[in-house]
CSV table of C-alpha atoms and ligand atoms in Angstrom, one decimal:
chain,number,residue,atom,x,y,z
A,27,UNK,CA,0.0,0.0,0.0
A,28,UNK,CA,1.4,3.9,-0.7
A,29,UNK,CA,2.2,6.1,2.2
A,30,UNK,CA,-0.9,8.2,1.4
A,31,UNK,CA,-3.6,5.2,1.0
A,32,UNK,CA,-2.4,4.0,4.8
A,33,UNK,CA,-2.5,7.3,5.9
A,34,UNK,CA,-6.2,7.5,4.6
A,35,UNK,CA,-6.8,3.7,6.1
A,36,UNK,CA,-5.1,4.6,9.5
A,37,UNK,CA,-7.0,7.7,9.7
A,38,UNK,CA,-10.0,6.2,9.4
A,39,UNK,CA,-9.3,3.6,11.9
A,40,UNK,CA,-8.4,6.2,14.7
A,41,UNK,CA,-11.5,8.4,13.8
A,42,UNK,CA,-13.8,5.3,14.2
A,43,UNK,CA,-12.6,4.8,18.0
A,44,UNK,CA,-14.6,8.7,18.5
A,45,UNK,CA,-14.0,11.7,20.3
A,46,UNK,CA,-10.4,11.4,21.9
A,47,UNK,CA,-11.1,14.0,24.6
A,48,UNK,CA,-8.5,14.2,27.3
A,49,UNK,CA,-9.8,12.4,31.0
A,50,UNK,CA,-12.7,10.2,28.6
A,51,UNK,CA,-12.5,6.4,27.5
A,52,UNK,CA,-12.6,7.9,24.1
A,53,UNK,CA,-8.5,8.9,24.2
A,54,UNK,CA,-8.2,5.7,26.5
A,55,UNK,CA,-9.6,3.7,23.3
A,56,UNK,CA,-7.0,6.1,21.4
A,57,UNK,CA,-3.9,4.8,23.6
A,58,UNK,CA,-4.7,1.1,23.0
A,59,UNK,CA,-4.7,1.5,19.7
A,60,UNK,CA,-1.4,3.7,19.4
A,61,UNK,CA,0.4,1.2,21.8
A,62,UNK,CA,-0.9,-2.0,20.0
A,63,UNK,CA,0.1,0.0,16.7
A,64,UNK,CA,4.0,1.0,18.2
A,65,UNK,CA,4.2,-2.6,19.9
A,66,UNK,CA,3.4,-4.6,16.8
A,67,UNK,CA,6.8,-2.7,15.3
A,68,UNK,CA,8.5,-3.9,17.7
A,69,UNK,CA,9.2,-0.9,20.0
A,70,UNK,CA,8.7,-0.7,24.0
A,71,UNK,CA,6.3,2.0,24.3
A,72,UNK,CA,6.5,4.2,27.8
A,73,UNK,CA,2.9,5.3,29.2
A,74,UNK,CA,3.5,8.8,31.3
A,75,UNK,CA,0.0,9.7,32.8
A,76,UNK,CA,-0.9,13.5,33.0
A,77,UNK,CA,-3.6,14.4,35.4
A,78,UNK,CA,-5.6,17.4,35.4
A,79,UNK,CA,-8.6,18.9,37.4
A,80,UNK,CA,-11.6,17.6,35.7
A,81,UNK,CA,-14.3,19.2,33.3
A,82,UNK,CA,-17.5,18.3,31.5
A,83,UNK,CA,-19.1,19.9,28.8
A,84,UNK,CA,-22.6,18.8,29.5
A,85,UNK,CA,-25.2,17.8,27.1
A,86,UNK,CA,-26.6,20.6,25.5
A,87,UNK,CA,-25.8,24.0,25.3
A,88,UNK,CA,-28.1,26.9,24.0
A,89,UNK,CA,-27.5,30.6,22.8
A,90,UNK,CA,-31.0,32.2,21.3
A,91,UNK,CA,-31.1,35.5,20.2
A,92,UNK,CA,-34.9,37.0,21.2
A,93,UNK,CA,-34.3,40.4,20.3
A,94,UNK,CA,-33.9,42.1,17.8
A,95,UNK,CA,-35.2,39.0,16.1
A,96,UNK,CA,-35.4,35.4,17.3
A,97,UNK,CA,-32.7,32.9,16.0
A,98,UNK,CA,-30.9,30.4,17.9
A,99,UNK,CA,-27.0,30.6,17.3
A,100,UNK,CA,-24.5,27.7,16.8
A,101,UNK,CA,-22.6,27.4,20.3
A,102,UNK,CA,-20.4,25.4,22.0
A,103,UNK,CA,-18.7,25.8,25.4
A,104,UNK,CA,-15.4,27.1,26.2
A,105,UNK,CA,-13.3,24.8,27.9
A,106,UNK,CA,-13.4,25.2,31.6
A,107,UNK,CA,-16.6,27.4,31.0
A,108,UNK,CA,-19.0,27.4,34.5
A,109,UNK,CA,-22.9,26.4,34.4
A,110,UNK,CA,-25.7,28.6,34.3
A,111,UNK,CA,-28.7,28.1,36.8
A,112,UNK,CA,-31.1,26.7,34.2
A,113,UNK,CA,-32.0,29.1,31.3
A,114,UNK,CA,-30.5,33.0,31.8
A,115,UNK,CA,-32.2,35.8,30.2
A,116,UNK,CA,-30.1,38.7,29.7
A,117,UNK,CA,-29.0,41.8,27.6
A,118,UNK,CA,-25.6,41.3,25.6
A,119,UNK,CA,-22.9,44.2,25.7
A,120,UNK,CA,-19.5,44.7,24.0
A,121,UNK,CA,-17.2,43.6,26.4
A,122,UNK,CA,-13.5,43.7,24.6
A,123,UNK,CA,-11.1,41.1,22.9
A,124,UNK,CA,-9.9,38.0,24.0
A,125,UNK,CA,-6.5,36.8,22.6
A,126,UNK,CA,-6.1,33.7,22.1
A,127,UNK,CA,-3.2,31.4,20.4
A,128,UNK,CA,-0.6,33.7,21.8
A,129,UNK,CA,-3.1,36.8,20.5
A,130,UNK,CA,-2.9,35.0,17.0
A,131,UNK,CA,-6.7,35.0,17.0
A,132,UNK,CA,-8.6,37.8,18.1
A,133,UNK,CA,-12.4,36.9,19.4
A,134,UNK,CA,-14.8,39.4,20.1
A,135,UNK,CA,-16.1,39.0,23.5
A,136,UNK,CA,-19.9,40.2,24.6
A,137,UNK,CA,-21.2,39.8,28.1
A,138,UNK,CA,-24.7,39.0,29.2
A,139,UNK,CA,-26.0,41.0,31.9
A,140,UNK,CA,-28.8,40.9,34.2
A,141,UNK,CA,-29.5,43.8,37.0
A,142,UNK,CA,-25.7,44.8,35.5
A,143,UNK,CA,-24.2,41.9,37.0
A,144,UNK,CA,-22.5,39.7,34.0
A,145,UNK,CA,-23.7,36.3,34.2
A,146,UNK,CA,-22.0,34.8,31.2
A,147,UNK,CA,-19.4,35.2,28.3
A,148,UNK,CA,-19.8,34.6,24.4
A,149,UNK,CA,-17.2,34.5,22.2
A,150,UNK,CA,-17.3,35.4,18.8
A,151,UNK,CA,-14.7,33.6,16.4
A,152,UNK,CA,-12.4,35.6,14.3
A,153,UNK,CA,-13.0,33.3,10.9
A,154,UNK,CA,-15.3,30.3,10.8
A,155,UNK,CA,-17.6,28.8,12.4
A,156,UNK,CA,-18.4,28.1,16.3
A,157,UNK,CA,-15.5,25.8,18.4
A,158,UNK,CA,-14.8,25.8,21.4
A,159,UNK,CA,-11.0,26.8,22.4
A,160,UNK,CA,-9.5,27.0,26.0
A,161,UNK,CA,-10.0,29.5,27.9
A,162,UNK,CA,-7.2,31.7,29.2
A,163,UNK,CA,-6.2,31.7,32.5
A,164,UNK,CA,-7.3,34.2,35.2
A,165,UNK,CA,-10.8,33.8,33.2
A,166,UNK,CA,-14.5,33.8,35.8
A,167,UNK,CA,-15.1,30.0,35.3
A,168,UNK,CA,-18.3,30.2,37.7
A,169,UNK,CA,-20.1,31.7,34.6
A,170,UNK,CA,-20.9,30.5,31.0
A,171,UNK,CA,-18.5,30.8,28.3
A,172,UNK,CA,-20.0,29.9,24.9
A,173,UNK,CA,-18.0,30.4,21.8
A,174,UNK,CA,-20.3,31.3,18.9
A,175,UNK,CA,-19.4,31.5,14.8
A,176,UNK,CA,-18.0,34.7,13.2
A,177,UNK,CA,-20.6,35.9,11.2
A,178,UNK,CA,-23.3,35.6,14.7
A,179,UNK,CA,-20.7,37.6,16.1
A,180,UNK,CA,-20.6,40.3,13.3
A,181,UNK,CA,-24.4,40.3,13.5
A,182,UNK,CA,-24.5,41.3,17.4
A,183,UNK,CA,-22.1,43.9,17.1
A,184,UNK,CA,-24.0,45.3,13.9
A,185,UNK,CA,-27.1,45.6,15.9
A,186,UNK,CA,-25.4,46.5,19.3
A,187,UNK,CA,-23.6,49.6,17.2
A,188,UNK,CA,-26.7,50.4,15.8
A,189,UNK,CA,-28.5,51.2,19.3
A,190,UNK,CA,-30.5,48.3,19.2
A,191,UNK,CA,-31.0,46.2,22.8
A,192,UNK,CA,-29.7,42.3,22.4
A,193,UNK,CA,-31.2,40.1,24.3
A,194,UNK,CA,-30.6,35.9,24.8
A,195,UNK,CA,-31.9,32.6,26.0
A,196,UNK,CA,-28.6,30.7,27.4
A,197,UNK,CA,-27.5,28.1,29.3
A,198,UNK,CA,-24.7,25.5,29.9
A,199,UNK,CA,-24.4,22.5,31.7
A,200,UNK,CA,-21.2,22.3,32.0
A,201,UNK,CA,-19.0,21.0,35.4
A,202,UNK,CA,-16.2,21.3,36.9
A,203,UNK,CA,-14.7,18.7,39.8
A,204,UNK,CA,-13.0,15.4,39.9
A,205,UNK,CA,-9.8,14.7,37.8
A,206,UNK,CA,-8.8,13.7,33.8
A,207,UNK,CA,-6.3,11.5,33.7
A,208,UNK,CA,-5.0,10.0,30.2
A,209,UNK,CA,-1.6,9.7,29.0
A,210,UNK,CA,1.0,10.6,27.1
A,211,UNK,CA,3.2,7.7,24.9
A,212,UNK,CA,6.7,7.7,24.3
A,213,UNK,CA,8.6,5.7,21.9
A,214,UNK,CA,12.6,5.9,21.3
A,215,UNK,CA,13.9,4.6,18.0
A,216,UNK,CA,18.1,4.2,17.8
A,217,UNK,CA,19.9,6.3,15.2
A,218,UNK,CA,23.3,5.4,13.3
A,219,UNK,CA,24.7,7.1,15.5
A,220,UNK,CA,24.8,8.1,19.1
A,221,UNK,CA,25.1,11.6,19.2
A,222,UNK,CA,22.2,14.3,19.8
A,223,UNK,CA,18.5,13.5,19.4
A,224,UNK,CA,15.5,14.8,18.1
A,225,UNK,CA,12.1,14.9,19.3
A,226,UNK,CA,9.1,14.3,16.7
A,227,UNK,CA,5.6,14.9,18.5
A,228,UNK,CA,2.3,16.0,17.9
A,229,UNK,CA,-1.1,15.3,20.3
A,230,UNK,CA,-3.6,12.9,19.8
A,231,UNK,CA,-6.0,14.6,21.8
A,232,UNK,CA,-9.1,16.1,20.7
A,233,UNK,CA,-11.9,18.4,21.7
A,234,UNK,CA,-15.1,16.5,22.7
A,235,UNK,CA,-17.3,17.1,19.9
A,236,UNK,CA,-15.0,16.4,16.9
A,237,UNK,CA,-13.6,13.1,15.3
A,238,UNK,CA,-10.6,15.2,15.2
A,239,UNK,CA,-9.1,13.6,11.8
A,240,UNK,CA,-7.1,17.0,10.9
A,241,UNK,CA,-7.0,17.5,14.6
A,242,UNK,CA,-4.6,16.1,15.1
A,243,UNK,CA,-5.6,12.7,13.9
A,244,UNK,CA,-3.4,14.0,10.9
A,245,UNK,CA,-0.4,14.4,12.7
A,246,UNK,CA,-0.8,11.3,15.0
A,247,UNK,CA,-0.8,9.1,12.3
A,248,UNK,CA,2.1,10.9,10.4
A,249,UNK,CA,4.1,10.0,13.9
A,250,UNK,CA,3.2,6.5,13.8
A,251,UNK,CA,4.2,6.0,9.8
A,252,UNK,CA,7.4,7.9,10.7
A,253,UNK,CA,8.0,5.0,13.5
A,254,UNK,CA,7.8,2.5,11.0
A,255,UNK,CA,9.8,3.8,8.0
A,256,UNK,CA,12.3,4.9,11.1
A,257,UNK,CA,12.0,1.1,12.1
A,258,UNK,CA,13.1,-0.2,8.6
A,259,UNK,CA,16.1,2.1,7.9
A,260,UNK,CA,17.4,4.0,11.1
A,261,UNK,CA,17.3,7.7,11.3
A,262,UNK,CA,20.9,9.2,11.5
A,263,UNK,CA,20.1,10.1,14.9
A,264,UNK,CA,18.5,8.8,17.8
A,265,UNK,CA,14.6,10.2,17.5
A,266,UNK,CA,12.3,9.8,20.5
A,267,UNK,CA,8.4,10.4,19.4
A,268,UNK,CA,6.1,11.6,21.5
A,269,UNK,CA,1.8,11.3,21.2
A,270,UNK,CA,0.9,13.9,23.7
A,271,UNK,CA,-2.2,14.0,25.6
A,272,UNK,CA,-4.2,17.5,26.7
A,273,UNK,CA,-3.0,19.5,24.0
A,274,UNK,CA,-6.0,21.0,23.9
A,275,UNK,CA,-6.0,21.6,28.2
A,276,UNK,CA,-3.3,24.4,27.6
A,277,UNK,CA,-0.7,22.1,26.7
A,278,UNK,CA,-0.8,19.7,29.9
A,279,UNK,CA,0.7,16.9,28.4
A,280,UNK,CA,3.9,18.9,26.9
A,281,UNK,CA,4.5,20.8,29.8
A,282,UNK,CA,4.3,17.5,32.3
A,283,UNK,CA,7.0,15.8,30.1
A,284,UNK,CA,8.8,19.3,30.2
A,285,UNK,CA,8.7,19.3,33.7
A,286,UNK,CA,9.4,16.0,34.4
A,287,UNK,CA,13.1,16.3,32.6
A,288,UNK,CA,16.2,17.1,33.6
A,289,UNK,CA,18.2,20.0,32.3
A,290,UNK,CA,20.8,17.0,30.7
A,291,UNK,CA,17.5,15.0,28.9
A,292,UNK,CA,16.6,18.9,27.3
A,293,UNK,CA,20.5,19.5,26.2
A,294,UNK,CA,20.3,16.1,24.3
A,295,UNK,CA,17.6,17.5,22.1
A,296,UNK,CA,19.1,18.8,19.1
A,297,UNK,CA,15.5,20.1,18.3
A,298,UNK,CA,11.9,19.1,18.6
A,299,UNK,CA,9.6,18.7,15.5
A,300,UNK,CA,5.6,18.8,16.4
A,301,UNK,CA,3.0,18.1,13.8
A,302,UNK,CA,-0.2,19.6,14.7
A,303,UNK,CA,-2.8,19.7,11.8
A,304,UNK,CA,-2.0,18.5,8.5
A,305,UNK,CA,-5.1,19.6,6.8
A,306,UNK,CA,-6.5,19.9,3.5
A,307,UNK,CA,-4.5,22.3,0.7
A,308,UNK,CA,-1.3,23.8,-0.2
A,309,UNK,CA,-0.9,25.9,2.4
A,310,UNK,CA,1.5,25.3,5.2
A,311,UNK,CA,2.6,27.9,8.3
A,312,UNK,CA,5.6,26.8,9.9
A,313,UNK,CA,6.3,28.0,13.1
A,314,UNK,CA,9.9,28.1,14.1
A,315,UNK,CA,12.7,29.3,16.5
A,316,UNK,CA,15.5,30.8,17.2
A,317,UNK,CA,15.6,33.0,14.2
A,318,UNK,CA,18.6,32.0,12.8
A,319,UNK,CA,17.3,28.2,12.8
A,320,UNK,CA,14.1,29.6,11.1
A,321,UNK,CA,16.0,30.7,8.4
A,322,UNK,CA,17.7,27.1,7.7
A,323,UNK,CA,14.8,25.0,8.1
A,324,UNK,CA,12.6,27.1,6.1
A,325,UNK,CA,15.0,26.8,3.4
A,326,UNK,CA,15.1,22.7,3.5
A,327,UNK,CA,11.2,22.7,3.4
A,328,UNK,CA,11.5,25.5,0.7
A,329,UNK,CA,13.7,23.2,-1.5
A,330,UNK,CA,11.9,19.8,-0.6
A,331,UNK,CA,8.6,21.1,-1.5
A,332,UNK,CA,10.3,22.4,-5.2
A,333,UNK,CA,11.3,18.6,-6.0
A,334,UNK,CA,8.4,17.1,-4.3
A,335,UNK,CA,4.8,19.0,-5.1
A,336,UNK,CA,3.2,21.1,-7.7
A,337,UNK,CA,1.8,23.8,-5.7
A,338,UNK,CA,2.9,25.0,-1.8
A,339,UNK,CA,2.6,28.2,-0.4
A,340,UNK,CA,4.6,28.8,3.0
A,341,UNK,CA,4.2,31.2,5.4
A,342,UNK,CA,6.8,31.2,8.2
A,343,UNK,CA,5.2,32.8,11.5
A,344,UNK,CA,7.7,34.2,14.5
A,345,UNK,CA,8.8,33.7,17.1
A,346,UNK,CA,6.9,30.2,17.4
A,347,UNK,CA,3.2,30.2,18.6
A,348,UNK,CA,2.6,29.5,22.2
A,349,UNK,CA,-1.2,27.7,21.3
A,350,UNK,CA,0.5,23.9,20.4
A,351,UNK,CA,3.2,21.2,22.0
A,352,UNK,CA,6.6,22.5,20.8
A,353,UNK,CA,6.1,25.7,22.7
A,354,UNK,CA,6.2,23.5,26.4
A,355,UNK,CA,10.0,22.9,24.8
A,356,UNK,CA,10.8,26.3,23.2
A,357,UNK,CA,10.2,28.1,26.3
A,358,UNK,CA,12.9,25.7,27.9
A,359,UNK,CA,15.4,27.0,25.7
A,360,UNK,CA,15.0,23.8,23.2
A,361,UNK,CA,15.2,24.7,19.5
A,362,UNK,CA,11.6,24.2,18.1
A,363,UNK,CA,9.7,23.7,14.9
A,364,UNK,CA,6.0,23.1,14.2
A,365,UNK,CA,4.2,22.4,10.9
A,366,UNK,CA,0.1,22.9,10.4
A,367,UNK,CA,-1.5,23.2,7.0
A,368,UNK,CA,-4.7,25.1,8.4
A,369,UNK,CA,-7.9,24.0,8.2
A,370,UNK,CA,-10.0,26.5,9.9
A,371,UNK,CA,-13.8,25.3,9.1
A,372,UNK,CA,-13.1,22.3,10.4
A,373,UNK,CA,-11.1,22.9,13.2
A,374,UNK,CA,-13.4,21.4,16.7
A,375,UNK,CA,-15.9,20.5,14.0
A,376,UNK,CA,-18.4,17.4,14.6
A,377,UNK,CA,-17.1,17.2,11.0
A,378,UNK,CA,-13.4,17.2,11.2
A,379,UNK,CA,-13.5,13.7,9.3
A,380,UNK,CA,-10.7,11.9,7.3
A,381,UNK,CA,-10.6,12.6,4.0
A,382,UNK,CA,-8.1,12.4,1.0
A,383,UNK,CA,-6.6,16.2,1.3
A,384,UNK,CA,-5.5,15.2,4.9
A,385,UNK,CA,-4.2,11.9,3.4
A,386,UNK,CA,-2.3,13.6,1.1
A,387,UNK,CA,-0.4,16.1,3.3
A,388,UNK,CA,0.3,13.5,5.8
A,389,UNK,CA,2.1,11.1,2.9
A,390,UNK,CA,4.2,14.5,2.4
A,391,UNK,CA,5.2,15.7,5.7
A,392,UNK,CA,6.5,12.1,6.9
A,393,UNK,CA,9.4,12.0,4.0
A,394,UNK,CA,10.2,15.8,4.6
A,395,UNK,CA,10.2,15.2,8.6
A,396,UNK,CA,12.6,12.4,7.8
A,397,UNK,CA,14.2,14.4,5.6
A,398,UNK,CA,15.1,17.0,8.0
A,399,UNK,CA,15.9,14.6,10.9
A,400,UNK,CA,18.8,13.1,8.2
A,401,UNK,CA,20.3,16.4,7.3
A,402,UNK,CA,19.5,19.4,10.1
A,403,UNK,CA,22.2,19.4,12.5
A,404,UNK,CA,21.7,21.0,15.8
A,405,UNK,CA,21.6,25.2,15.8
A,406,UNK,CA,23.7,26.8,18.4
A,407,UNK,CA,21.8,27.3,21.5
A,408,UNK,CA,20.3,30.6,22.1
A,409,UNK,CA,18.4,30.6,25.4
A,410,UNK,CA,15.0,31.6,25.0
A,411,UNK,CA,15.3,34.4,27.1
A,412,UNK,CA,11.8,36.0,28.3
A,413,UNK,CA,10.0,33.3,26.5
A,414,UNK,CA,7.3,32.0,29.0
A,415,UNK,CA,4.1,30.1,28.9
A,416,UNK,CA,1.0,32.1,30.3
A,417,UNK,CA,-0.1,29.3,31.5
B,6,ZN,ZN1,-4.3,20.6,17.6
């Protein structure tokens, strides 16, 4: 079978298993079938389990606009959003911008008020339709938080600028309380030679209301072809991949690896690769750091891209995003790259299923990852000085 038919056939096979989200038997379905996958190539797979405090989304969740005209809205919760006391009534106001992704995306932000007392959040996407993100720390997680689509968003502040009074139906079901445990999977292939080491990663969690195929179904299974064509000829260095858990819970299972090793394992890392959304298309954002490694790396995906595809626009984005799994590494001084072809309707999508654009850019990015790991020797380390997680 080609690399891109097994990608499709793998694909499929994790999707079927359902929503992988972090603390659910969904990604404890997701691990057996990772571990059964990295066992039958014959590698010892290590199980590192990353415990958070616990959340549920709840059944339903409603947003209904009653005035100026009466629609209900797509919505989903915000992680970590509270619960609202059965259905809330209330008047929206402008209330700001929320960065998110390292202020990457820029949500509008209204507030529902009663009495003038706020008694929940929406959040209006910057492109695309309704999904829930994370939300930032320090945030009031006693009330709702209900992220809403783009254009909803543009329609509320139209009317709100206008002079017109909003008002909504809401509520949320959400809870907080107990604890989500899943874990994180670790595999270490030999190299050539001895020397150095790269980590390759990407998470295999997902958000609970999507199959998660681009995901990052996408770059889970790239990780798990990469261990076998890694298993039949040997890298030139050693490479340790890593499937992280709670991506999507502000990086939980990156930053419990990171803080579980010693300044000697981060020094052996010549430099971690994370693959985090290999989407439909021909356009890929690379996200890499220090600067002076952006500029080499860029260059190898420049010139493997020119012998290897018709069509590929790149757009290199620095310094490197804090909102994925290399930036747990990057902010301990460990030279970072992360590759996503963006696929922003279907990102948290119910319909974030496998199909053959995926397929494709997974079959491409696992010859280029091995490509780099072969011929990118390690940058000189530059601390990242005042590089730190907000979370
Ligand atoms: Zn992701």
């Amino acid at each position: 079978m080609d690399l891109r038919s097994k990608a499709l056939s793998e694909l499929r096979s994790l999707v079927e298993l359902g929503p992988r989200f972090h603390g659910t038997s969904g990604i404890s379905a997701a691990t057996d079938f990772l571990r059964g996958r990295l066992t039958a190539l014959g590698l010892d797979v290590e199980g590192h389990q990353v415990r958070t405090d616990g959340w549920d989304p709840g059944a339903t969740a409603l947003v209904e606009v009653t005035d100026p005209i009466v629609r209900q809205l797509t919505c989903w919760p915000m992680l970590w959003s509270g619960a609202s006391t059965g259905q809330i009534r209330a008047t929206l106001r402008p209330h700001g911008v929320q960065g998110l992704w390292a202020d990457s995306m820029k949500w509008h932000k209204f507030a529902a008020v009663v009495d003038g007392t706020v008694v929940a959040y929406l959040h209006a996407r910057d492109g695309g339709p309704a999904a829930p993100q994370p939300l930032p720390i320090g945030s009031d997680e006693s009330v709702p938080h209900l992220a809403i689509g783009r254009i909803d968003g543009l329609q509320i502040s139209e009317w709100l600028a206008d002079g017109h009074e909003v008002s909504v139906r809401l509520s949320a079901e959400c809870a907080h309380g107990g604890q989500a445990v899943s874990e994180n999977l670790t595999v270490t292939i030999p190299g050539r030679t001895d020397t150095g080491g790269v980590l390759v990663c990407g998470h295999y969690d997902t958000f609970w209301n999507t199959p998660g195929a681009y995901d990052n179904g996408s770059g889970t299974i790239a990780l798990l072809l990469l261990a076998e064509q890694w298993m039949q000829q040997p890298p030139a260095r050693p490479v340790t991949i890593t499937f992280f858990t709670a991506e999507e819970w502000h990086l939980a299972g990156s930053r419990s690896m990171v803080a579980a090793a010693s300044d000697e394992d981060l020094d052996r890392l010549d430099y971690v690769i994370n693959l985090d959304g290999l989407g439909r298309g021909d356009f890929l954002e690379v996200f890499i750091g220090p600067e002076a490694f952006e500029e080499t790396v860029v260059d190898r995906v420049r010139a493997f891209a020119g012998s290897t595809r018709e069509r590929l626009e790149i757009i290199s984005r620095f310094p490197p995003t804090y909102g994925t799994d290399h930036a747990a590494f990057y902010a301990a001084g460990v030279p970072s790259m992360h590759f996503t072809f963006n696929d922003l309707h279907r990102l948290h999508q119910p319909d974030d299923l496998p199909n053959d654009g995926i397929a494709a850019n997974i079959a491409w990015t696992v010859p280029l990852v091995q490509e780099l790991v072969e011929t990118l020797e390690r940058p000189s380390r530059t601390p990242a000085r005042g590089i730190s997680l907000p979370f």
